[in-house]
Short mmCIF file of C-alpha atoms in Angstrom, two decimals:
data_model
loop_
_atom_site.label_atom_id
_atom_site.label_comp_id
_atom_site.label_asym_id
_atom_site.label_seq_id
_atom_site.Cartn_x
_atom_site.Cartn_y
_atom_site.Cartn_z
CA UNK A 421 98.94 100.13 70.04
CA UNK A 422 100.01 96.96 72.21
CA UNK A 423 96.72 95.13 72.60
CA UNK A 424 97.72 94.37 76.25
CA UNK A 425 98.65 97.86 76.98
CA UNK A 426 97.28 99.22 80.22
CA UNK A 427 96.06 102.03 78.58
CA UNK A 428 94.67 103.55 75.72
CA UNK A 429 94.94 107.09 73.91
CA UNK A 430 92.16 108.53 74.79
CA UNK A 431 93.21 107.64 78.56
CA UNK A 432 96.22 110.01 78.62
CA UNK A 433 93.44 112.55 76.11
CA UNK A 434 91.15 112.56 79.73
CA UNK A 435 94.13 113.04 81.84
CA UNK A 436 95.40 116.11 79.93
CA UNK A 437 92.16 118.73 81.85
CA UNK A 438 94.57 118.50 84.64
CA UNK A 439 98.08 120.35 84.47
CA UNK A 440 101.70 119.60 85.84
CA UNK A 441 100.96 118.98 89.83
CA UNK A 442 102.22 122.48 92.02
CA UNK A 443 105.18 121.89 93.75
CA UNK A 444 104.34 124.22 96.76
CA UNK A 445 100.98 125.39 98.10
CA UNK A 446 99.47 122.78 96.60
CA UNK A 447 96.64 122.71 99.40
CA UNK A 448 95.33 125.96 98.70
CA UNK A 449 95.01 125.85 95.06
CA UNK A 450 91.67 126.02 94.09
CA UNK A 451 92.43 126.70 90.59
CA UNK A 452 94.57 123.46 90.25
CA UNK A 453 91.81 121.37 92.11
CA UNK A 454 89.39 122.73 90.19
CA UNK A 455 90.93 120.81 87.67
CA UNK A 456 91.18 117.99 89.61
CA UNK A 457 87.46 117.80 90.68
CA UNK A 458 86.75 117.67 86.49
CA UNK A 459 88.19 114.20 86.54
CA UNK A 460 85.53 112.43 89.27
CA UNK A 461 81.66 112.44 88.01
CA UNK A 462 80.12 112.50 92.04
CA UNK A 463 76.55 113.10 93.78
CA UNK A 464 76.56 115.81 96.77
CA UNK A 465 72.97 115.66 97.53
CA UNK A 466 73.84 115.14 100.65
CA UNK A 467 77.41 116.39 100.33
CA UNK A 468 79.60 112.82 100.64
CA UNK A 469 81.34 113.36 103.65
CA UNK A 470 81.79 109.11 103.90
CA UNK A 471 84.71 108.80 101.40
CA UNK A 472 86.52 106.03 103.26
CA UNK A 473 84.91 103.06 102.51
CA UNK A 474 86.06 103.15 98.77
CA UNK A 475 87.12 105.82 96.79
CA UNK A 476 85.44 107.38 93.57
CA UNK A 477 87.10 106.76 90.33
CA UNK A 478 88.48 109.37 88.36
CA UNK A 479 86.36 108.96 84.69
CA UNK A 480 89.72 108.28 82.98
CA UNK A 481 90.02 105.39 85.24
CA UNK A 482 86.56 104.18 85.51
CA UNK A 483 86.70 104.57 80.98
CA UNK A 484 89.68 102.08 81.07
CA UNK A 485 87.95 99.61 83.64
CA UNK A 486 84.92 99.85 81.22
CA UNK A 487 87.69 98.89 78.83
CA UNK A 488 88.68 95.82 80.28
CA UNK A 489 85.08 94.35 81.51
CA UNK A 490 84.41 94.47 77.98
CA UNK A 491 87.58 92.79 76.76
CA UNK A 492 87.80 90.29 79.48
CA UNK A 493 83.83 89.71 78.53
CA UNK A 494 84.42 89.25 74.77
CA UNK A 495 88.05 87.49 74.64
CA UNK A 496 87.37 85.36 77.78
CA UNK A 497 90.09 83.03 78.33
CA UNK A 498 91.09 83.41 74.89
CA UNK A 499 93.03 86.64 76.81
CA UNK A 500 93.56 85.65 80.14
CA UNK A 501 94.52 81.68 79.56
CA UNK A 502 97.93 82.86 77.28
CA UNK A 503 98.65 86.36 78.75
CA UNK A 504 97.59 86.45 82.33
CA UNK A 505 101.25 85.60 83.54
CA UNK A 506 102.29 88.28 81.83
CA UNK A 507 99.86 90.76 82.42
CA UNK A 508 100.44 89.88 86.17
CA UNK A 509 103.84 90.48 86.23
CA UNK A 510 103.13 94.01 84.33
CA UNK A 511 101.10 94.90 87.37
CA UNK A 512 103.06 93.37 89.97
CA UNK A 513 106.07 95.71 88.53
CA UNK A 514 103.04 98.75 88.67
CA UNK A 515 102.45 98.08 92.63
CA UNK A 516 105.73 97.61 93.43
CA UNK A 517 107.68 100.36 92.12
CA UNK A 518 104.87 102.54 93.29
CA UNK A 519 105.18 101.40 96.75
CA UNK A 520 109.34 101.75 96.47
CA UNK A 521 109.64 97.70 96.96
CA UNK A 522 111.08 94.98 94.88
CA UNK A 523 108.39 93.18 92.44
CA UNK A 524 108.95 90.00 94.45
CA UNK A 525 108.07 91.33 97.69
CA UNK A 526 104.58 92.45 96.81
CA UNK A 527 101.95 89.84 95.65
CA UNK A 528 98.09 91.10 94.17
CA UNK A 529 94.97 90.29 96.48
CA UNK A 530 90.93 91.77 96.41
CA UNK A 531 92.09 94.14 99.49
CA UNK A 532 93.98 94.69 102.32
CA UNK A 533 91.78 92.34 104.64
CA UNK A 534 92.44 89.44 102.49
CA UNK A 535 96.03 90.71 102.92
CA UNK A 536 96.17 90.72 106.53
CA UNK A 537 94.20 87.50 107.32
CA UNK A 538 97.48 86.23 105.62
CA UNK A 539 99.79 87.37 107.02
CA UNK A 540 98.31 87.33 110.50
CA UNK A 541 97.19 84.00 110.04
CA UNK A 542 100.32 82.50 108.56
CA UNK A 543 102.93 84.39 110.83
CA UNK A 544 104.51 80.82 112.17
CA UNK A 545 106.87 82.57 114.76
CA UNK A 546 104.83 82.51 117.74
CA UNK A 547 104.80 79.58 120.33
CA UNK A 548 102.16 78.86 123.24
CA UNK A 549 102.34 81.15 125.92
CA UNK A 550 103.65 84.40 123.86
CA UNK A 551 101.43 87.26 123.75
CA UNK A 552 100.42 89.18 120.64
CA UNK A 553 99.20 93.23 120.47
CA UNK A 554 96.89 95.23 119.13
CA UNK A 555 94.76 97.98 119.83
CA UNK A 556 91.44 99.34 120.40
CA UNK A 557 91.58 101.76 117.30
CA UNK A 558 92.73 98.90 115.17
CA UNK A 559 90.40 97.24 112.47
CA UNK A 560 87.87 94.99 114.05
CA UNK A 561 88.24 92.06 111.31
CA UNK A 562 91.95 92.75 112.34
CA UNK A 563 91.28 92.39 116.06
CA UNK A 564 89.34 89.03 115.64
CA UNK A 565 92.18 87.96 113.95
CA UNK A 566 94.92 88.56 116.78
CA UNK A 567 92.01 87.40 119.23
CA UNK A 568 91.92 83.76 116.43
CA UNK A 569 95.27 83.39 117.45
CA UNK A 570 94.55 82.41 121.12
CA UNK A 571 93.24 78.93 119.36
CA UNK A 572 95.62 78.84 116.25
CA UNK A 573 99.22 79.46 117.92
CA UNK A 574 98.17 79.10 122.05
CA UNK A 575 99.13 82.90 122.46
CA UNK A 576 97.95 85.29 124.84
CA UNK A 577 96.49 88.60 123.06
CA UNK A 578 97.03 91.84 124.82
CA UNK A 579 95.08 95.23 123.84
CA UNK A 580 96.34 98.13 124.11
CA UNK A 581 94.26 101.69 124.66
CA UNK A 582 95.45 104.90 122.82
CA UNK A 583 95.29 107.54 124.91
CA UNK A 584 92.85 110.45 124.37
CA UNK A 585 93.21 112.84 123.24
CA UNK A 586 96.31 111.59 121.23
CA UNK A 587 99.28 113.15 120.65
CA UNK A 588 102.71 111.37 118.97
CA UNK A 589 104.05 111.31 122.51
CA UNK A 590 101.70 109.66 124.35
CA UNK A 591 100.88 106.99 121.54
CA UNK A 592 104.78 106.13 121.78
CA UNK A 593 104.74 106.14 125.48
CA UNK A 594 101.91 104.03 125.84
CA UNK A 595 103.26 101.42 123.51
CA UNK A 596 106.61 101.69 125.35
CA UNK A 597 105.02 100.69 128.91
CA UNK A 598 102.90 98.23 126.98
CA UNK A 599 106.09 96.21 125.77
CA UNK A 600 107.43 96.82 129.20
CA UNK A 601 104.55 95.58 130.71
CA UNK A 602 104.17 92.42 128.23
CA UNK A 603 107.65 91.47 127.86
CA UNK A 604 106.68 88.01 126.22
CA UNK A 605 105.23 90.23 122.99
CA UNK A 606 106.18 88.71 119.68
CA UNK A 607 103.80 89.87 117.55
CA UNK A 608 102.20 93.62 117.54
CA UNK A 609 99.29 95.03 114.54
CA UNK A 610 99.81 98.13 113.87
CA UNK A 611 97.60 100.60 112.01
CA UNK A 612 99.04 103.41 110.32
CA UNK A 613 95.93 105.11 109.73
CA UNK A 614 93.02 104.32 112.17
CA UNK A 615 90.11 103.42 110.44
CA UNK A 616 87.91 104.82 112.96
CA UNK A 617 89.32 108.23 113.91
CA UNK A 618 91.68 108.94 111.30
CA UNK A 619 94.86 108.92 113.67
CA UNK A 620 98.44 108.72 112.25
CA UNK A 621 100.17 106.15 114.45
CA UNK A 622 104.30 106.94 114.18
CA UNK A 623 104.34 103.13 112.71
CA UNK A 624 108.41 103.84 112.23
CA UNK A 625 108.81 104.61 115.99
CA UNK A 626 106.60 102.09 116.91
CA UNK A 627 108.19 99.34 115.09
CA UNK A 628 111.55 99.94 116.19
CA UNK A 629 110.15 99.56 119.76
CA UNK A 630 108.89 96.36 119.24
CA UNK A 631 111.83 95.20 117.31
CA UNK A 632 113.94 96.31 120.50
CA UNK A 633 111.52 94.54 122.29
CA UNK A 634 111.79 91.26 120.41
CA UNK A 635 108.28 90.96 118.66
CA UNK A 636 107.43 91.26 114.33
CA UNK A 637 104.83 94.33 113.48
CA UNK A 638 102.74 93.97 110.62
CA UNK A 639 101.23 96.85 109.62
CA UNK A 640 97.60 97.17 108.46
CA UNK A 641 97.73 100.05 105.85
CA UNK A 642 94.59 99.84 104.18
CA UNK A 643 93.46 103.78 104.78
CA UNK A 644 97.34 104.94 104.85
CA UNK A 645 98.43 104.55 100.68
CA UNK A 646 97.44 107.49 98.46
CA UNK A 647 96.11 109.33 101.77
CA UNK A 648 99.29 109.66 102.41
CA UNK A 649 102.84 109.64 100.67
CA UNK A 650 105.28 106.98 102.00
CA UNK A 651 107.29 104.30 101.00
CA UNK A 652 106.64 100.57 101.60
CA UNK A 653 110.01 100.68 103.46
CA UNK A 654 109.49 103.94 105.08
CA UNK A 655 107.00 102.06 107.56
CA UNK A 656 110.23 100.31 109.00
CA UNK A 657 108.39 96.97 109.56
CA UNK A 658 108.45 93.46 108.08
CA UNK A 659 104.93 93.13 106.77
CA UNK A 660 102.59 95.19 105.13
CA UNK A 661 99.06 95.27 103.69
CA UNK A 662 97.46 98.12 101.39
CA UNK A 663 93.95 98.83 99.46
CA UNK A 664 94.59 100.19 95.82
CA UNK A 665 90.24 100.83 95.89
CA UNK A 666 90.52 103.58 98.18
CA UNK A 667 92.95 106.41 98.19
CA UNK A 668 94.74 104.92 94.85
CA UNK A 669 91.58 104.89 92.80
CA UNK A 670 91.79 101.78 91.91
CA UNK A 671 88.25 99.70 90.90
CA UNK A 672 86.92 97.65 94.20
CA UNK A 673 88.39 94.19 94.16
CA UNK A 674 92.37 95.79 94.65
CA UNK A 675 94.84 95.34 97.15
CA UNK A 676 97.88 94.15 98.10
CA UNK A 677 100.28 92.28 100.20
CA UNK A 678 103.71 93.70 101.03
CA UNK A 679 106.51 91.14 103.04
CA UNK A 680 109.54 92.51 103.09
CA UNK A 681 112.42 89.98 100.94
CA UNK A 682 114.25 89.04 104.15
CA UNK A 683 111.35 88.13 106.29
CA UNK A 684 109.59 86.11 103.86
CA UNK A 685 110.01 82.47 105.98
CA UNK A 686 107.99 83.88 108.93
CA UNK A 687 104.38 83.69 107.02
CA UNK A 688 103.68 80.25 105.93
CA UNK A 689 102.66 79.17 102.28
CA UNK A 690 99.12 79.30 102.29
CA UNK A 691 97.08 76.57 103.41
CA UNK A 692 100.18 74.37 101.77
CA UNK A 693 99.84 76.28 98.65
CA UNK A 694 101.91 74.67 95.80
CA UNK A 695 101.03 76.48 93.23
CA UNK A 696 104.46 78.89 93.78
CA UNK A 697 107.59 77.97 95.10
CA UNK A 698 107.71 78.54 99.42
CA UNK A 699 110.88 81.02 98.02
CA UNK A 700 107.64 82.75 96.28
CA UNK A 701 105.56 85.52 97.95
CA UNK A 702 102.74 84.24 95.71
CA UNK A 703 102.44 80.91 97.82
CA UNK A 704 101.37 83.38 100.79
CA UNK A 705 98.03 84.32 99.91
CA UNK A 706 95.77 82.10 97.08
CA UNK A 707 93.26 84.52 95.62
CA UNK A 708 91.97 82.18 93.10
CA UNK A 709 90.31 83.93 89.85
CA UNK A 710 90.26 87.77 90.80
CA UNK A 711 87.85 90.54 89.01
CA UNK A 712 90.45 90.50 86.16
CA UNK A 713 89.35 93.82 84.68
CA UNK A 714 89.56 95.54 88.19
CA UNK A 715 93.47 94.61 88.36
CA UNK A 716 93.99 95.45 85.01
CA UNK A 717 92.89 98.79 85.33
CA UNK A 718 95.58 99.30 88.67
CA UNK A 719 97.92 101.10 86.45
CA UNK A 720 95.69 103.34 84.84
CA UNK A 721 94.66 104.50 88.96
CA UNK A 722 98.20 104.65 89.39
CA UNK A 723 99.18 107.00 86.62
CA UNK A 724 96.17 109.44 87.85
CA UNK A 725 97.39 109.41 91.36
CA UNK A 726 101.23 110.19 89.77
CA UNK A 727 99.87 112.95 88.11
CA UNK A 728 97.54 114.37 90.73
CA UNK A 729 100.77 114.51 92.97
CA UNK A 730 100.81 111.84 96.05
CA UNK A 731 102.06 114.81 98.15
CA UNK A 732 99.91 117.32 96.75
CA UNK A 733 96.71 114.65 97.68
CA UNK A 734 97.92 114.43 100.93
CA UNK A 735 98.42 118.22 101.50
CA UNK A 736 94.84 119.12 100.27
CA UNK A 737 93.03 116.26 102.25
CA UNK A 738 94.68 117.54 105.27
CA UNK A 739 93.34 120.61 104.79
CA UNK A 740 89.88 119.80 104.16
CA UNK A 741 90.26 118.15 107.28
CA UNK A 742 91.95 120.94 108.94
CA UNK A 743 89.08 123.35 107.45
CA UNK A 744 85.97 121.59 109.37
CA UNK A 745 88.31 119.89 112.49
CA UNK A 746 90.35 123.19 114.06
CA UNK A 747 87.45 125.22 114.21
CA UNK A 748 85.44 122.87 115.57
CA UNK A 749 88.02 121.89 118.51
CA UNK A 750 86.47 125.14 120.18
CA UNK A 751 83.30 124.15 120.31
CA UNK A 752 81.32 123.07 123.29
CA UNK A 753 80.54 119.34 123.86
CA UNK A 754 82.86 118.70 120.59
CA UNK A 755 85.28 115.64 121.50
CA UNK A 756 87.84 116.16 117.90
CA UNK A 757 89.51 112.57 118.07
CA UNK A 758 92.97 113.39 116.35
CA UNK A 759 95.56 116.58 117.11
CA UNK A 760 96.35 118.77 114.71
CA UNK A 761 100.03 117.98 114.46
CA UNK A 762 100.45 117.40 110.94
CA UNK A 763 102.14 113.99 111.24
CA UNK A 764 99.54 112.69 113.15
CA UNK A 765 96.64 113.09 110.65
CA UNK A 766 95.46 113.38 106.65
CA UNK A 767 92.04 113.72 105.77
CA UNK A 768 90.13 111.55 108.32
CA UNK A 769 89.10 112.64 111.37
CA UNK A 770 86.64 111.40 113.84
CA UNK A 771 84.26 113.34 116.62
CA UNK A 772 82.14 112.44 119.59
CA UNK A 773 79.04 114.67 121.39
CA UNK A 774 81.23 115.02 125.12
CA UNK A 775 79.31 112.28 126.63
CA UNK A 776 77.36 110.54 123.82
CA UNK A 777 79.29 107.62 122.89
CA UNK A 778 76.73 104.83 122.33
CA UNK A 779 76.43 103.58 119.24
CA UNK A 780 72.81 104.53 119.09
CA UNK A 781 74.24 108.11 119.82
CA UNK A 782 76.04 108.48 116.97
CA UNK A 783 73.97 107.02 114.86
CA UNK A 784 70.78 109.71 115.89
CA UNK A 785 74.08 112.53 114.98
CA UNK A 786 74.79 111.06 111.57
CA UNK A 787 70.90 110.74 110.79
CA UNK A 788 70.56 114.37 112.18
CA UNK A 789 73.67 115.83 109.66
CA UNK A 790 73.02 113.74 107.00
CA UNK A 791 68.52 114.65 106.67
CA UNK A 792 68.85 118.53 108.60
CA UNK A 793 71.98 119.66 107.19
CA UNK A 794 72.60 117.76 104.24
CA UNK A 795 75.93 115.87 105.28
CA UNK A 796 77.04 112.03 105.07
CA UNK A 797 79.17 110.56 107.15
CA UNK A 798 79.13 107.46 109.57
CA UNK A 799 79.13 105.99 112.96
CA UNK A 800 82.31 103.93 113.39
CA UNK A 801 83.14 101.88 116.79
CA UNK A 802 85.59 100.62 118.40
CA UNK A 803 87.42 103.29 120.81
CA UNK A 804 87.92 102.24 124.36
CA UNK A 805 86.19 105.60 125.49
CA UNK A 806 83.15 105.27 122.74
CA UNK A 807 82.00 105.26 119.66
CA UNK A 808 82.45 108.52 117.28
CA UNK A 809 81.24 109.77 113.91
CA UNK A 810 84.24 109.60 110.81
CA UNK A 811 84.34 112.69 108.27
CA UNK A 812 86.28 111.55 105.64
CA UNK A 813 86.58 114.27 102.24
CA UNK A 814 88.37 113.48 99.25
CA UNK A 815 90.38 115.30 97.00
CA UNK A 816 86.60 115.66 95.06
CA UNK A 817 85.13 117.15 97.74
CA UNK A 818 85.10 121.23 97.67
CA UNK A 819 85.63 123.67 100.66
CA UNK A 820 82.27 124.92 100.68
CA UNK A 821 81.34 121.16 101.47
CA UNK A 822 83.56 121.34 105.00
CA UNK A 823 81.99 125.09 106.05
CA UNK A 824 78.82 122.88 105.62
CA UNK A 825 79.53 120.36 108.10
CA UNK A 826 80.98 122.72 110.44
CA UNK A 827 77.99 124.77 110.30
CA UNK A 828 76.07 121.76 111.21
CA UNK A 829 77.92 120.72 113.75
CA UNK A 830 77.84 124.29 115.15
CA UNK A 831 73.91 123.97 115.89
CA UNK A 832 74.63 120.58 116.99
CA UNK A 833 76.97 121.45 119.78
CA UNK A 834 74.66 124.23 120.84
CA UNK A 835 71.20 121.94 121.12
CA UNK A 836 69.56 120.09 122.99
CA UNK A 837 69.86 116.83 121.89
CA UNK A 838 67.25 114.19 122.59
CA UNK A 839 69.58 111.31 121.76
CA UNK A 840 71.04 108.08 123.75
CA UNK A 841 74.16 108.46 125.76
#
């Protein structure tokens, strides 16, 4: 065995409990994602309805990063000091053809935060007096950022309010009368996935808009990769940014930058990084000494997320979500904060109590699902018309785990509530 292999034997032995991926029905399966569910060791007391914040590891995975703490522990820098270039480029070449882009238009970073501060930060196209979008479903750390910009560059930032409910039409219309409107936009965030509510924003559609409009999207895709199957280039736009430590299964610590080969010049070297060449991608982002054995264990999450099927994840988290989220649309006082149009959502979705959007409101509803009815999920804000509560499954998570929450949210929608508005 290579000693700098990013696997071991009894990696691909683990992997073997699960067979070939379906190639149609995939969703309804239960006998193939019974398999599945044999790879992730999770608690469901309460049943873990808060999957966004990081995935689980699948044990193959979580084996190989035990792996590499304990090689990166014993060797030191007698491993890392000779082989880290090449190691780097190994996983560079992992990210890159998994995302469908060219190894030197992806560069390694702890997440896709750390990602987008870069590329928001360093995006030297904008002179005083231009205006910069985003919107009110879009990260907040992300909306500071494009706020930042107002001191960095002299810009004027504009937010924009998706309409509720959404649906792909009026998301692209009110982006279309917000360009109109803003005719000096040059630069426009863009989430694919909302982290709040779980909505799928057309990012192709909306990023030919703004190019026809003059202004650079950079996409914040930190929920969208392994939730959902796409292509780096599929998103149409320039810039990119991605978490491998949530939908990949990837160890926490894993992300990465995307800038697409001819747009390169628009996002400045870091901080006058010298380290690369400015013709680099490297010299856009200085990470400094990552968790090594967290990066080294990327391909390892990749290969599980090959061989669980990237389309067959995204077809069964959309119908976990589809289990607990139609049914629920007909219930009283229920506010279900994505459509069912299947290009418009994957496994997140968000709800609000019709009138109970304070934050203190949806805390009192997660504290009332999570200790009456045995459910976990969490408050998120953020939405121009309030805050809501995110249900977010994974591909772990069984179908008797969504009748639960419904049937929660069933006696919820029918009480009496003594909570905030």
């Amino acid at each position: 065995m290579d000693e700098l292999a990013f696997r071991i034997p009894q990696f691909y032995e683990a992997l073997s409990v699960v067979p070939p991926a379906p190639n149609s029905s995939a969703a309804e399966d239960e006998t193939y994602w019974s398999s599945v569910r044999k790879l992730y060791l999770v608690s469901n007391r309460p049943v873990n309805l808060e999957n966004g914040f990081w995935g689980t590891m699948a044990e193959p995975v979580k084996d190989m990063f035990h792996y590499w703490i304990d090689r990166v522990n014993y060797e030191n820098t007698l491993l890392i000091r000779p082989h880290w270039p090449r190691l780097l480029d190994g996983l560079r070449h992992s990210v890159a053809t998994a995302l469908g882009c060219g190894d030197d238009e992806i560069v390694l970073t702890r997440g896709a935060t750390e990602a987008m501060q870069a590329l928001i930060g360093g995006y030297n196209r904008l002179r005083p007096g231009d205006e910069v979008m985003y919107a009110d479903l879009d990260y907040p750390a992300m909306r500071d950022a494009m706020q930042w910009l107002r001191i960095r560059r002299q810009v004027v930032p504009v937010e924009v309010s998706i309409p509720e409910p959404a649906s792909r039409t009026a998301v692209l219309d009110a982006y279309a009368e917000a360009l109109r409107q803003h005719p000096g936009t040059k630069l426009v965030l863009l989430s694919h996935v909302c982290f709040g509510t779980g909505l799928v924003m057309p990012v192709r559609e909306i990023s030919a808009l703004a190019q026809h409009a003059g202004a650079d999207v950079i996409v914040d895709a930190a929920h969208a990769w392994g939730q959902m199957d796409f292509s780096a280039p599929d998103l149409g736009a320039p810039y990119a940014a991605f978490n491998l430590h949530k939908w990949i299964g990837a160890p926490l610590g894993c992300g990465c930058l995307y800038i697409r080969r001819d747009a390169l010049t628009a996002i400045d070297p870091f901080m006058g990084d010298h380290q690369y060449r400015e013709t680099d991608i490297r010299s856009r982002v200085h990470t400094g000494a990552p968790n090594f054995a967290a990066w080294l264990t990327i391909p390892a999450a990749l290969d599980v997320h090959r061989h669980i099927g990237p389309r067959q994840k995204e077809w069964r988290l959309r119908k976990l979500r589809n289990d607990w989220a139609i049914p629920a649309r007909q219930l009283p006082n229920l506010d279900i904060q994505t459509p069912d149009d299947p290009s418009m959502v994957a496994g997140i979705t968000s709800f609000r109590l019709h009138g109970h959007g304070s934050m203190e409101a949806c805390q009192a509803i997660v504290t009332r699902l999570r200790d009456v009815h045995g459910v976990h999920t969490v408050h998120r804000a953020g939405p121009a018309k309030g805050n809501v509560v995110r249900v977010t499954p994974s591909i772990a998570t069984l179908p008797e785990d969504m009748a639960r929450l419904l049937a929660g949210l069933r006696a919820l929608s029918g009480e009496a509530l003594d909570i905030p508005h």
